[in-house]
Tab-separated table of C-alpha atoms in Angstrom:
chain	number	residue	atom	x	y	z
A	11	MET	CA	-20.306	-7.126	-14.303
A	12	HIS	CA	-18.241	-7.915	-11.272
A	13	GLY	CA	-14.561	-8.937	-11.303
A	14	PHE	CA	-13.029	-10.717	-14.258
A	15	THR	CA	-9.571	-11.560	-15.532
A	16	ALA	CA	-8.533	-10.265	-18.936
A	17	GLU	CA	-6.308	-12.389	-21.119
A	18	MET	CA	-5.462	-9.609	-23.579
A	19	LYS	CA	-2.349	-7.495	-23.074
A	20	HIS	CA	-1.563	-3.840	-23.722
A	21	LEU	CA	-4.844	-2.206	-22.767
A	22	ILE	CA	-4.832	1.503	-22.152
A	23	CYS	CA	-7.585	3.387	-20.406
A	24	ASN	CA	-8.053	6.964	-19.199
A	25	ILE	CA	-10.663	8.613	-17.038
A	26	PRO	CA	-11.231	12.023	-18.638
A	27	GLY	CA	-10.610	15.348	-16.982
A	28	PRO	CA	-13.153	18.162	-16.664
A	29	ALA	CA	-12.616	19.423	-20.210
A	30	GLN	CA	-13.504	16.002	-21.588
A	31	LYS	CA	-16.763	15.370	-19.748
A	32	GLU	CA	-18.832	15.470	-22.934
A	33	THR	CA	-16.635	12.920	-24.692
A	34	GLN	CA	-18.335	9.600	-25.297
A	35	VAL	CA	-16.745	6.195	-25.795
A	36	GLN	CA	-16.537	5.539	-29.505
A	37	GLU	CA	-17.039	2.096	-30.928
A	38	VAL	CA	-13.989	1.043	-32.898
A	39	GLN	CA	-13.671	-2.083	-35.003
A	40	GLY	CA	-11.623	-4.727	-33.242
A	41	GLU	CA	-12.242	-3.322	-29.764
A	42	GLU	CA	-14.433	-4.631	-26.990
A	43	THR	CA	-16.351	-2.218	-24.790
A	44	LEU	CA	-17.054	-3.479	-21.276
A	45	ASP	CA	-19.911	-1.859	-19.372
A	46	ILE	CA	-19.169	-1.361	-15.686
A	47	THR	CA	-22.168	0.785	-14.799
A	48	PRO	CA	-24.626	2.600	-17.065
A	49	SER	CA	-22.405	5.688	-16.914
A	50	ILE	CA	-18.966	4.032	-16.896
A	51	ALA	CA	-17.366	1.949	-19.606
A	52	TYR	CA	-13.889	0.790	-20.481
A	53	LYS	CA	-12.484	-0.105	-23.876
A	54	MET	CA	-10.188	-3.071	-24.165
A	55	ARG	CA	-7.751	-3.326	-27.064
A	56	SER	CA	-5.235	-5.968	-28.004
A	57	PHE	CA	-2.115	-4.169	-29.231
A	58	PRO	CA	1.482	-5.291	-29.707
A	59	ARG	CA	4.031	-3.662	-27.397
A	60	VAL	CA	5.469	-0.415	-28.738
A	61	GLN	CA	8.448	1.691	-27.807
A	62	PRO	CA	8.003	4.875	-25.726
A	63	GLN	CA	8.596	7.141	-28.726
A	64	GLU	CA	5.575	5.574	-30.429
A	65	ARG	CA	3.166	6.530	-27.645
A	66	GLN	CA	0.510	9.054	-28.507
A	67	GLN	CA	-1.559	11.424	-26.468
A	68	ALA	CA	-4.046	9.644	-24.260
A	69	LYS	CA	-7.582	9.146	-25.527
A	70	PRO	CA	-10.466	9.035	-23.063
A	71	CYS	CA	-12.013	5.599	-22.718
A	72	LEU	CA	-14.375	6.250	-19.849
A	73	SER	CA	-17.787	7.740	-20.496
A	74	ARG	CA	-19.497	9.538	-17.671
A	75	THR	CA	-22.422	11.903	-17.872
A	76	PRO	CA	-21.686	15.234	-16.198
A	77	PRO	CA	-23.914	16.123	-13.240
A	78	PRO	CA	-26.878	18.382	-14.071
A	79	PRO	CA	-26.122	22.091	-13.795
A	80	PRO	CA	-27.464	23.969	-10.777
A	81	PRO	CA	-30.667	26.000	-11.255
A	82	GLN	CA	-30.025	29.362	-12.847
A	83	ALA	CA	-31.526	32.635	-11.674
A	84	ALA	CA	-33.847	34.444	-14.034
A	85	ALA	CA	-31.552	37.458	-14.286
A	86	ALA	CA	-29.213	37.664	-17.219
A	87	PRO	CA	-25.727	36.426	-16.461
A	88	SER	CA	-22.981	39.001	-15.965
A	89	PRO	CA	-20.381	39.345	-18.701
A	90	ALA	CA	-17.719	36.665	-18.633
A	91	LYS	CA	-14.358	37.630	-17.265
A	92	PRO	CA	-11.295	37.334	-19.466
A	93	ALA	CA	-9.891	33.827	-19.389
A	94	ALA	CA	-6.689	34.945	-17.678
A	95	SER	CA	-8.568	36.345	-14.665
A	96	ARG	CA	-11.099	33.602	-14.024
A	97	PRO	CA	-10.668	32.002	-10.575
A	98	ARG	CA	-10.733	28.499	-12.027
A	99	SER	CA	-8.913	26.790	-9.184
A	100	ARG	CA	-11.354	28.210	-6.615
A	101	SER	CA	-14.404	27.010	-8.526
A	102	ARG	CA	-12.897	23.542	-8.810
A	103	ARG	CA	-12.289	23.380	-5.083
A	104	ASN	CA	-15.843	24.400	-4.277
A	105	ARG	CA	-17.446	22.035	-6.749
A	106	ALA	CA	-18.755	18.800	-5.239
A	107	PRO	CA	-17.175	15.702	-6.764
A	108	SER	CA	-19.114	13.659	-9.262
A	109	ARG	CA	-19.938	10.368	-7.559
A	110	ARG	CA	-19.872	7.103	-9.480
A	111	LEU	CA	-20.270	3.509	-8.395
A	112	LEU	CA	-17.543	1.226	-9.716
A	113	ASP	CA	-17.396	-2.554	-9.917
A	114	SER	CA	-14.208	-4.603	-9.708
A	115	ILE	CA	-12.135	-4.531	-12.860
A	116	SER	CA	-9.146	-6.439	-14.127
A	117	ARG	CA	-7.114	-5.080	-17.013
A	118	SER	CA	-3.761	-5.412	-18.683
A	119	ASP	CA	-1.857	-2.229	-19.484
A	120	CYS	CA	-4.676	-0.278	-17.829
A	121	SER	CA	-4.263	3.407	-16.992
A	122	PRO	CA	-7.253	4.960	-15.250
A	123	ASN	CA	-6.702	8.700	-14.706
A	124	LEU	CA	-9.007	10.185	-12.058
A	125	ASP	CA	-9.551	13.921	-12.123
A	126	PRO	CA	-10.295	15.811	-8.893
A	127	ASP	CA	-14.023	16.048	-9.653
A	128	LEU	CA	-14.488	12.282	-9.737
A	129	LEU	CA	-15.243	10.186	-6.663
A	130	LEU	CA	-15.389	6.446	-7.307
A	131	GLN	CA	-17.301	4.461	-4.732
A	132	LYS	CA	-17.652	0.738	-4.192
A	133	ALA	CA	-20.963	-0.945	-3.519
A	134	LYS	CA	-21.625	-1.895	0.105
A	135	GLU	CA	-23.515	-5.169	-0.381
A	136	GLU	CA	-21.726	-8.525	-0.248
A	137	SER	CA	-23.794	-9.695	-3.219
A	138	ASP	CA	-21.981	-7.141	-5.399
A	139	TYR	CA	-18.652	-8.898	-4.868
A	140	GLU	CA	-17.329	-12.036	-6.507
A	141	VAL	CA	-15.704	-14.556	-4.158
A	142	ILE	CA	-12.220	-15.660	-5.244
A	143	GLU	CA	-9.754	-18.243	-3.975
A	144	PRO	CA	-7.415	-17.556	-1.050
A	145	LEU	CA	-3.878	-16.511	-1.863
A	146	PRO	CA	-1.739	-19.653	-2.199
A	147	SER	CA	0.934	-18.228	0.108
A	148	TYR	CA	-1.679	-17.795	2.854
A	149	GLY	CA	-3.759	-20.964	2.485
A	150	ARG	CA	-6.946	-19.284	3.672
A	151	GLY	CA	-8.524	-15.866	3.994
A	152	ARG	CA	-7.187	-13.440	6.556
A	153	ASP	CA	-10.582	-12.962	8.228
A	154	THR	CA	-12.128	-16.412	7.770
A	155	ASP	CA	-11.408	-19.853	6.364
A	156	GLY	CA	-11.931	-20.235	2.653
A	157	GLY	CA	-12.207	-17.576	-0.029
A	158	ARG	CA	-12.230	-13.807	-0.081
A	159	PHE	CA	-14.249	-11.076	-1.721
A	160	ILE	CA	-12.634	-9.547	-4.789
A	161	GLY	CA	-11.258	-6.017	-4.456
A	162	LEU	CA	-12.563	-2.784	-5.939
A	163	LEU	CA	-9.734	-2.667	-8.485
A	164	PHE	CA	-8.402	-6.159	-9.096
A	165	GLY	CA	-6.046	-7.495	-11.717
A	166	SER	CA	-3.899	-10.548	-12.405
A	167	ASN	CA	-1.202	-11.305	-14.991
A	168	LEU	CA	-0.951	-7.681	-16.113
A	169	THR	CA	1.848	-5.555	-17.534
A	170	ASP	CA	2.382	-1.792	-17.420
A	171	VAL	CA	-0.539	-0.825	-15.192
A	172	VAL	CA	-0.816	2.919	-14.435
A	173	ILE	CA	-3.521	4.072	-12.010
A	174	THR	CA	-3.230	7.814	-11.561
A	175	GLY	CA	-5.051	11.118	-11.382
A	176	GLU	CA	-5.100	14.650	-10.056
A	177	ASN	CA	-5.946	13.609	-6.510
A	178	GLY	CA	-9.199	11.964	-7.533
A	179	THR	CA	-10.801	9.874	-4.785
A	180	ILE	CA	-11.620	6.174	-4.477
A	181	ASP	CA	-13.900	5.409	-1.531
A	182	GLY	CA	-14.197	1.814	-0.336
A	183	GLN	CA	-17.237	2.608	1.874
A	184	GLY	CA	-15.932	0.161	4.435
A	185	GLU	CA	-18.162	0.932	7.415
A	186	PRO	CA	-20.663	-1.928	6.891
A	187	TRP	CA	-17.746	-4.365	6.485
A	188	TRP	CA	-16.053	-3.180	9.677
A	189	GLY	CA	-19.222	-3.806	11.660
A	190	LYS	CA	-19.718	-7.288	10.212
A	191	PHE	CA	-16.097	-8.163	10.938
A	192	LYS	CA	-16.336	-7.038	14.563
A	193	ARG	CA	-19.575	-8.992	15.027
A	194	GLY	CA	-18.168	-12.140	13.390
A	195	GLU	CA	-20.793	-12.115	10.628
A	196	LEU	CA	-18.531	-12.507	7.578
A	197	LYS	CA	-18.402	-15.766	5.605
A	198	TYR	CA	-15.411	-14.619	3.556
A	199	THR	CA	-12.474	-12.260	3.979
A	200	ARG	CA	-13.161	-8.562	3.410
A	201	PRO	CA	-12.150	-7.089	0.027
A	202	TYR	CA	-9.117	-4.875	-0.480
A	203	LEU	CA	-9.414	-1.544	-2.248
A	204	ILE	CA	-6.740	-2.321	-4.873
A	205	GLU	CA	-5.170	-5.738	-5.406
A	206	ILE	CA	-2.899	-6.534	-8.342
A	207	MET	CA	-1.387	-10.028	-8.628
A	208	HIS	CA	1.252	-11.730	-10.781
A	209	SER	CA	1.972	-8.485	-12.601
A	210	ASP	CA	4.908	-6.395	-13.765
A	211	GLY	CA	5.263	-2.637	-14.149
A	212	ILE	CA	2.637	-1.244	-11.732
A	213	GLN	CA	2.325	2.473	-10.983
A	214	ILE	CA	-0.237	4.005	-8.600
A	215	SER	CA	0.057	7.747	-8.044
A	216	ASN	CA	-1.592	11.047	-7.114
A	217	LEU	CA	-4.838	9.674	-5.688
A	218	THR	CA	-6.788	9.669	-2.440
A	219	PHE	CA	-8.075	6.375	-1.018
A	220	LEU	CA	-10.703	6.272	1.720
A	221	ASN	CA	-12.238	3.709	4.042
A	222	SER	CA	-11.222	0.384	2.588
A	223	PRO	CA	-13.078	-2.606	4.044
A	224	SER	CA	-9.604	-4.009	4.802
A	225	TRP	CA	-6.158	-3.294	3.303
A	226	HIS	CA	-6.048	-0.338	0.913
A	227	ILE	CA	-3.229	-1.109	-1.572
A	228	HIS	CA	-2.067	-4.719	-2.004
A	229	PRO	CA	0.396	-5.610	-4.759
A	230	VAL	CA	1.190	-9.320	-4.485
A	231	TYR	CA	3.450	-11.707	-6.453
A	232	SER	CA	4.460	-8.728	-8.596
A	233	SER	CA	7.529	-6.726	-9.604
A	234	ASN	CA	8.656	-3.257	-10.653
A	235	ILE	CA	6.128	-1.254	-8.637
A	236	VAL	CA	5.994	2.508	-8.041
A	237	ILE	CA	3.519	3.925	-5.498
A	238	GLN	CA	3.794	7.692	-5.155
A	239	GLY	CA	1.859	10.706	-3.924
A	240	LEU	CA	-1.043	8.849	-2.281
A	241	THR	CA	-3.275	10.018	0.543
A	242	ILE	CA	-4.833	7.088	2.416
A	243	LEU	CA	-7.375	7.770	5.161
A	244	ALA	CA	-9.287	5.400	7.427
A	245	PRO	CA	-10.627	5.704	10.989
A	246	VAL	CA	-7.869	4.968	13.488
A	247	THR	CA	-10.209	2.710	15.485
A	248	VAL	CA	-10.840	0.222	12.671
A	249	PRO	CA	-8.582	-2.868	12.489
A	250	ASN	CA	-6.791	-4.169	9.385
A	251	THR	CA	-7.169	-0.997	7.324
A	252	ASP	CA	-3.466	-1.121	6.431
A	253	GLY	CA	-2.272	1.534	4.009
A	254	ILE	CA	0.148	-0.165	1.603
A	255	ASN	CA	1.100	-3.847	1.828
A	256	PRO	CA	3.754	-5.051	-0.636
A	257	ASP	CA	3.475	-8.829	-0.478
A	258	SER	CA	5.952	-11.216	-2.149
A	259	CYS	CA	7.022	-8.370	-4.437
A	260	THR	CA	10.378	-7.463	-5.970
A	261	ASN	CA	11.678	-4.015	-6.828
A	262	THR	CA	9.131	-1.685	-5.203
A	263	ARG	CA	9.307	2.060	-4.491
A	264	ILE	CA	6.897	3.861	-2.147
A	265	GLU	CA	7.319	7.642	-1.934
A	266	ASP	CA	5.594	10.821	-0.774
A	267	CYS	CA	2.563	9.201	0.862
A	268	TYR	CA	0.392	10.417	3.740
A	269	ILE	CA	-1.436	7.649	5.622
A	270	VAL	CA	-3.858	7.671	8.550
A	271	SER	CA	-4.828	4.130	9.501
A	272	GLY	CA	-6.323	1.882	12.132
A	273	ASP	CA	-3.493	-0.555	11.411
A	274	ASP	CA	0.024	-0.503	9.952
A	275	CYS	CA	0.652	2.342	7.530
A	276	ILE	CA	2.969	0.065	5.555
A	277	ALA	CA	3.093	-3.686	6.209
A	278	VAL	CA	5.654	-5.770	4.330
A	279	LYS	CA	4.595	-9.379	3.848
A	280	SER	CA	5.471	-12.640	2.070
A	281	GLY	CA	3.135	-15.441	3.110
A	282	TRP	CA	1.846	-17.240	6.176
A	283	ASP	CA	3.515	-20.227	7.860
A	284	GLN	CA	3.787	-23.429	5.801
A	285	TYR	CA	1.910	-21.871	2.874
A	286	GLY	CA	4.373	-19.011	2.576
A	287	ILE	CA	7.342	-21.354	3.063
A	288	ASN	CA	6.119	-23.641	0.281
A	289	TYR	CA	5.295	-20.766	-2.063
A	290	GLY	CA	8.746	-19.358	-1.443
A	291	MET	CA	8.431	-15.851	-2.913
A	292	PRO	CA	10.138	-13.142	-0.800
A	293	THR	CA	9.606	-9.415	-0.737
A	294	LYS	CA	12.916	-7.777	-1.621
A	295	GLN	CA	14.423	-4.595	-3.004
A	296	LEU	CA	11.915	-2.282	-1.316
A	297	LEU	CA	12.395	1.512	-1.050
A	298	ILE	CA	10.254	3.668	1.267
A	299	ARG	CA	10.821	7.426	1.247
A	300	ARG	CA	9.088	10.519	2.599
A	301	LEU	CA	6.244	8.749	4.359
A	302	THR	CA	4.040	10.495	6.925
A	303	CYS	CA	2.010	8.155	9.136
A	304	ILE	CA	-0.565	8.395	11.916
A	305	SER	CA	-1.450	5.020	13.442
A	306	PRO	CA	-2.241	5.120	17.186
A	307	ASP	CA	-2.705	1.363	17.515
A	308	SER	CA	-0.106	0.004	15.134
A	309	ALA	CA	3.181	0.540	13.293
A	310	VAL	CA	4.477	3.102	10.861
A	311	ILE	CA	6.382	0.350	9.045
A	312	ALA	CA	5.776	-3.295	9.957
A	313	LEU	CA	7.761	-6.252	8.670
A	314	GLY	CA	5.519	-9.303	9.006
A	315	SER	CA	3.962	-10.977	10.681
A	316	GLU	CA	3.255	-12.964	7.518
A	317	MET	CA	6.894	-13.161	6.389
A	318	SER	CA	7.371	-16.882	5.735
A	319	GLY	CA	8.593	-16.385	2.171
A	320	GLY	CA	11.265	-13.976	3.408
A	321	ILE	CA	11.823	-10.207	3.525
A	322	GLU	CA	15.168	-8.703	2.528
A	323	ASP	CA	16.839	-5.507	1.346
A	324	VAL	CA	14.349	-2.994	2.743
A	325	ARG	CA	15.488	0.648	2.698
A	326	ALA	CA	13.470	3.395	4.389
A	327	GLU	CA	14.410	7.035	4.923
A	328	ASP	CA	12.887	10.436	5.665
A	329	ILE	CA	9.928	9.099	7.650
A	330	ILE	CA	7.596	11.156	9.870
A	331	ALA	CA	5.534	9.368	12.519
A	332	ILE	CA	2.862	11.140	14.583
A	333	ASN	CA	0.828	9.602	17.408
A	334	SER	CA	1.642	6.020	16.423
A	335	GLU	CA	2.130	2.873	18.452
A	336	SER	CA	5.574	2.011	17.073
A	337	GLY	CA	8.028	3.326	14.549
A	338	ILE	CA	9.489	0.138	13.092
A	339	ARG	CA	8.046	-3.221	14.105
A	340	ILE	CA	9.235	-6.710	13.208
A	341	LYS	CA	6.549	-9.330	13.852
A	342	THR	CA	7.115	-13.079	13.632
A	343	ALA	CA	6.557	-16.329	15.536
A	344	ILE	CA	7.549	-19.969	15.904
A	345	GLY	CA	6.182	-21.742	12.844
A	346	ARG	CA	6.693	-18.800	10.492
A	347	GLY	CA	10.078	-19.879	9.141
A	348	GLY	CA	11.383	-17.464	6.536
A	349	TYR	CA	13.580	-14.504	7.359
A	350	VAL	CA	13.769	-10.734	7.779
A	351	LYS	CA	17.266	-9.510	6.938
A	352	ASP	CA	19.164	-6.569	5.517
A	353	VAL	CA	16.817	-3.854	6.765
A	354	TYR	CA	18.078	-0.256	6.683
A	355	VAL	CA	16.192	2.716	8.165
A	356	ARG	CA	17.511	6.259	8.591
A	357	GLY	CA	16.226	9.808	8.973
A	358	MET	CA	13.102	9.180	11.041
A	359	THR	CA	11.252	11.808	13.114
A	360	MET	CA	8.663	10.624	15.639
A	361	GLN	CA	6.224	12.505	17.883
A	362	THR	CA	4.074	10.856	20.584
A	363	MET	CA	4.916	7.178	20.362
A	364	LYS	CA	4.342	4.168	22.578
A	365	TYR	CA	7.463	2.423	21.221
A	366	VAL	CA	10.202	3.550	18.893
A	367	PHE	CA	11.595	0.052	18.216
A	368	TRP	CA	9.528	-3.097	18.561
A	369	MET	CA	10.439	-6.653	17.685
A	370	THR	CA	8.441	-9.676	18.729
A	371	GLY	CA	8.940	-13.385	18.185
A	372	SER	CA	5.586	-14.363	19.665
A	373	TYR	CA	3.085	-12.920	17.229
A	374	GLY	CA	1.232	-16.173	17.384
A	375	SER	CA	-1.654	-16.275	14.900
A	376	HIS	CA	-1.532	-19.217	12.477
A	377	PRO	CA	-3.677	-20.159	9.463
A	378	ASP	CA	-4.333	-23.636	10.900
A	379	ASP	CA	-2.822	-26.291	13.171
A	380	HIS	CA	-0.554	-27.769	10.473
A	381	TYR	CA	2.339	-25.334	10.822
A	382	ASP	CA	5.782	-26.718	11.621
A	383	PRO	CA	6.845	-25.817	15.198
A	384	ASN	CA	10.459	-26.335	14.137
A	385	ALA	CA	10.203	-23.647	11.443
A	386	LEU	CA	12.019	-20.782	13.145
A	387	PRO	CA	12.424	-17.361	11.538
A	388	VAL	CA	15.821	-15.769	10.928
A	389	ILE	CA	16.041	-12.089	11.912
A	390	GLN	CA	19.420	-10.514	11.165
A	391	ASN	CA	21.229	-7.371	10.011
A	392	ILE	CA	18.680	-4.793	11.165
A	393	ASN	CA	19.967	-1.201	10.999
A	394	TYR	CA	18.365	1.952	12.473
A	395	GLN	CA	20.107	5.334	12.536
A	396	ASP	CA	19.688	9.125	12.591
A	397	MET	CA	16.383	9.293	14.464
A	398	VAL	CA	14.683	11.734	16.822
A	399	ALA	CA	11.627	10.807	18.897
A	400	GLU	CA	9.681	12.916	21.403
A	401	ASN	CA	7.019	12.087	23.974
A	402	VAL	CA	7.810	8.363	23.988
A	403	THR	CA	6.411	5.912	26.545
A	404	MET	CA	9.047	3.186	25.997
A	405	PRO	CA	12.051	3.370	23.661
A	406	ALA	CA	12.269	-0.305	22.807
A	407	GLN	CA	10.524	-3.644	23.261
A	408	LEU	CA	12.833	-6.201	21.646
A	409	ALA	CA	11.908	-9.841	22.231
A	410	GLY	CA	13.469	-12.587	20.110
A	411	ILE	CA	12.828	-16.314	20.432
A	412	THR	CA	14.578	-18.498	22.973
A	413	GLY	CA	17.151	-20.519	21.050
A	414	ASP	CA	16.623	-18.345	17.972
A	415	GLN	CA	18.149	-14.942	18.677
A	416	PHE	CA	17.515	-11.894	16.538
A	417	THR	CA	21.064	-10.912	15.571
A	418	GLY	CA	23.046	-8.120	13.942
A	419	ILE	CA	20.943	-5.265	15.357
A	420	CYS	CA	22.520	-1.816	14.987
A	421	ILE	CA	21.009	1.378	16.442
A	422	SER	CA	23.013	4.583	15.961
A	423	ASN	CA	22.577	8.329	16.522
A	424	VAL	CA	19.127	8.151	18.088
A	425	THR	CA	17.760	10.665	20.602
A	426	ILE	CA	14.564	9.772	22.444
A	427	THR	CA	12.716	12.161	24.778
A	428	LEU	CA	10.372	10.435	27.188
A	429	PHE	CA	6.704	10.944	28.024
A	430	LYS	CA	6.108	12.525	31.434
A	431	LYS	CA	5.041	9.106	32.771
A	432	PRO	CA	7.219	6.567	30.895
A	433	LYS	CA	7.493	2.866	31.529
A	434	LYS	CA	9.732	1.865	34.425
A	435	VAL	CA	11.785	-0.393	32.126
A	436	LEU	CA	12.782	1.727	29.150
A	437	TRP	CA	14.590	-0.936	27.109
A	438	ASN	CA	13.165	-4.436	27.449
A	439	CYS	CA	15.498	-6.795	25.541
A	440	THR	CA	15.484	-10.603	25.419
A	441	ASP	CA	17.100	-12.998	22.936
A	442	VAL	CA	18.622	-10.246	20.796
A	443	SER	CA	22.202	-9.220	20.026
A	444	GLY	CA	23.974	-6.338	18.344
A	445	TYR	CA	25.305	-2.920	19.296
A	446	THR	CA	24.341	0.714	19.708
A	447	SER	CA	26.210	3.993	19.268
A	448	GLY	CA	25.191	7.485	20.321
A	449	VAL	CA	21.760	6.461	21.640
A	450	THR	CA	19.843	8.097	24.499
A	451	PRO	CA	18.413	7.033	26.845
A	452	GLU	CA	20.967	4.309	27.514
A	453	PRO	CA	20.040	1.027	25.798
A	454	CYS	CA	19.887	-2.443	27.327
A	455	GLN	CA	22.974	-4.534	28.072
A	456	LEU	CA	22.284	-6.874	25.140
A	457	LEU	CA	22.942	-3.917	22.815
A	458	PRO	CA	26.136	-2.415	24.261
A	459	GLU	CA	27.826	0.811	23.148
A	460	LYS	CA	30.278	-0.054	20.373
A	461	GLN	CA	32.813	2.740	20.809
A	462	PRO	CA	31.948	5.010	23.749
A	463	GLY	CA	32.432	8.648	22.904
A	464	THR	CA	32.217	8.087	19.131
A	465	VAL	CA	29.107	7.725	17.003
A	466	VAL	CA	29.584	4.692	14.757
A	467	PRO	CA	27.041	4.688	11.929
A	468	CYS	CA	25.024	1.647	10.968
A	469	ASN	CA	25.109	0.266	7.474
A	470	PHE	CA	23.046	1.815	4.695
A	471	PRO	CA	23.679	0.671	1.108
A	472	GLU	CA	25.269	3.194	-1.217
A	473	SER	CA	24.315	1.291	-4.354
A	474	SER	CA	20.895	1.830	-5.908
A	475	ILE	CA	18.365	-0.794	-6.865
A	476	PRO	CA	16.666	-0.925	-10.285
A	477	ILE	CA	13.322	0.603	-9.246
A	478	ASP	CA	15.117	3.807	-8.245
A	479	GLU	CA	15.763	4.519	-11.920
A	480	VAL	CA	12.128	4.122	-13.019
A	481	LYS	CA	10.284	7.357	-13.782
A	482	LEU	CA	6.650	7.949	-12.961
A	483	GLN	CA	4.569	7.570	-16.130
A	484	ARG	CA	1.697	9.666	-17.358
A	485	CYS	CA	-1.305	8.151	-19.071
A	486	TYR	CA	-0.967	7.346	-22.730
A	487	SER	CA	-2.590	5.292	-25.429
A	488	ARG	CA	-1.020	2.971	-27.954
A	489	ARG	CA	-1.537	3.064	-31.695
A	490	ARG	CA	-1.927	-0.098	-33.686
A	491	LEU	CA	1.139	-1.137	-35.668
A	492	MET	CA	0.227	-2.221	-39.181
């Protein structure tokens, strides 16, 4: 079975830990068991919503046969050590993960829990993937015209989705896709590793994601999202392997993630040209905290370029960037429309960067020739403060649009140490306005010092947003109410 969309709500599903490897999926009256591979199955239940105090301990719903034991020597085994002295953690580290091949799934109230000994892998052949329609806010696929291949984990119209584990691994096996993309051999857009659409209450935590064919984590048209404790790794030479891309989403929190990518570590999006304008769903109320990023050819945090539905109220703090092209990048173009406003970034440490700040109004790719050349983006109230950057080639490349200035830019308390051979022009600014305070080296004339001799902070909201109050959930099952 490839991808499918489940109509039932309130499904719960766990992937068992090492102590549960012998547990088999039990057939229960009123439940449907869906075979994914011969060794993997999920149970789907239709339950009414229950209150948190009614949740019970999770029951395993994934059956997997443990790998065969290694050959044993003929000699009698030595006496077992007392339980308290067994080096259990060491044996777990040395044990090779159990590899399983997983097809696309779509579930409501689904909670896979991946233990460290489980490595889920996606098939490499195009024939193993269903082709689905383009996103309506994009109008076409990102790689090609027309449809796109469904992702490894895909869901639509879901509630309370928890995908978690003890640093279990999901491997997209993207290498064949990268080659086909570079050679122009794809008929449809590459699949994403996880894509969840039109959903509410999504949590993805404590997992490792490897080698997606394209974007790794893509929540879209969704709300109330927590993404925490992820490791995302892809070759830095492969394009479009973005880490986390919240897209037309409201109330999202991304925390404690480590990302190595050939593209943006986090890319905030909301639709492409006239399709995004017509769909009209912004990304807003986004928190990003304690992110570490390595991206030599792209941005640590990018806003756009597909931002035609709007991006607003983005708050990022405690960010570490290493060997990356740019710290914060705003990408847009004539024809995008939409807006990027109310962006607040503070507490950022950068080492070996091409740019610290980068804004461009000429990121000119379009889905087709039917975009409106009079649809100009609005970029305003952009705030950066409390930053240190070392070994930087160029502090800032800030280029707005003639007749459509990027306004309300504030940069405060920023110290930048230059590469031994920096660019001759350190701050290249056109069609922008705002102010700076306590910034070295000296910024461009379009961003003058506000009060010389005094560091004037930029704005950063003191009020919280709803997602900040949401706690990370553990896996659970639901009991039927009679």
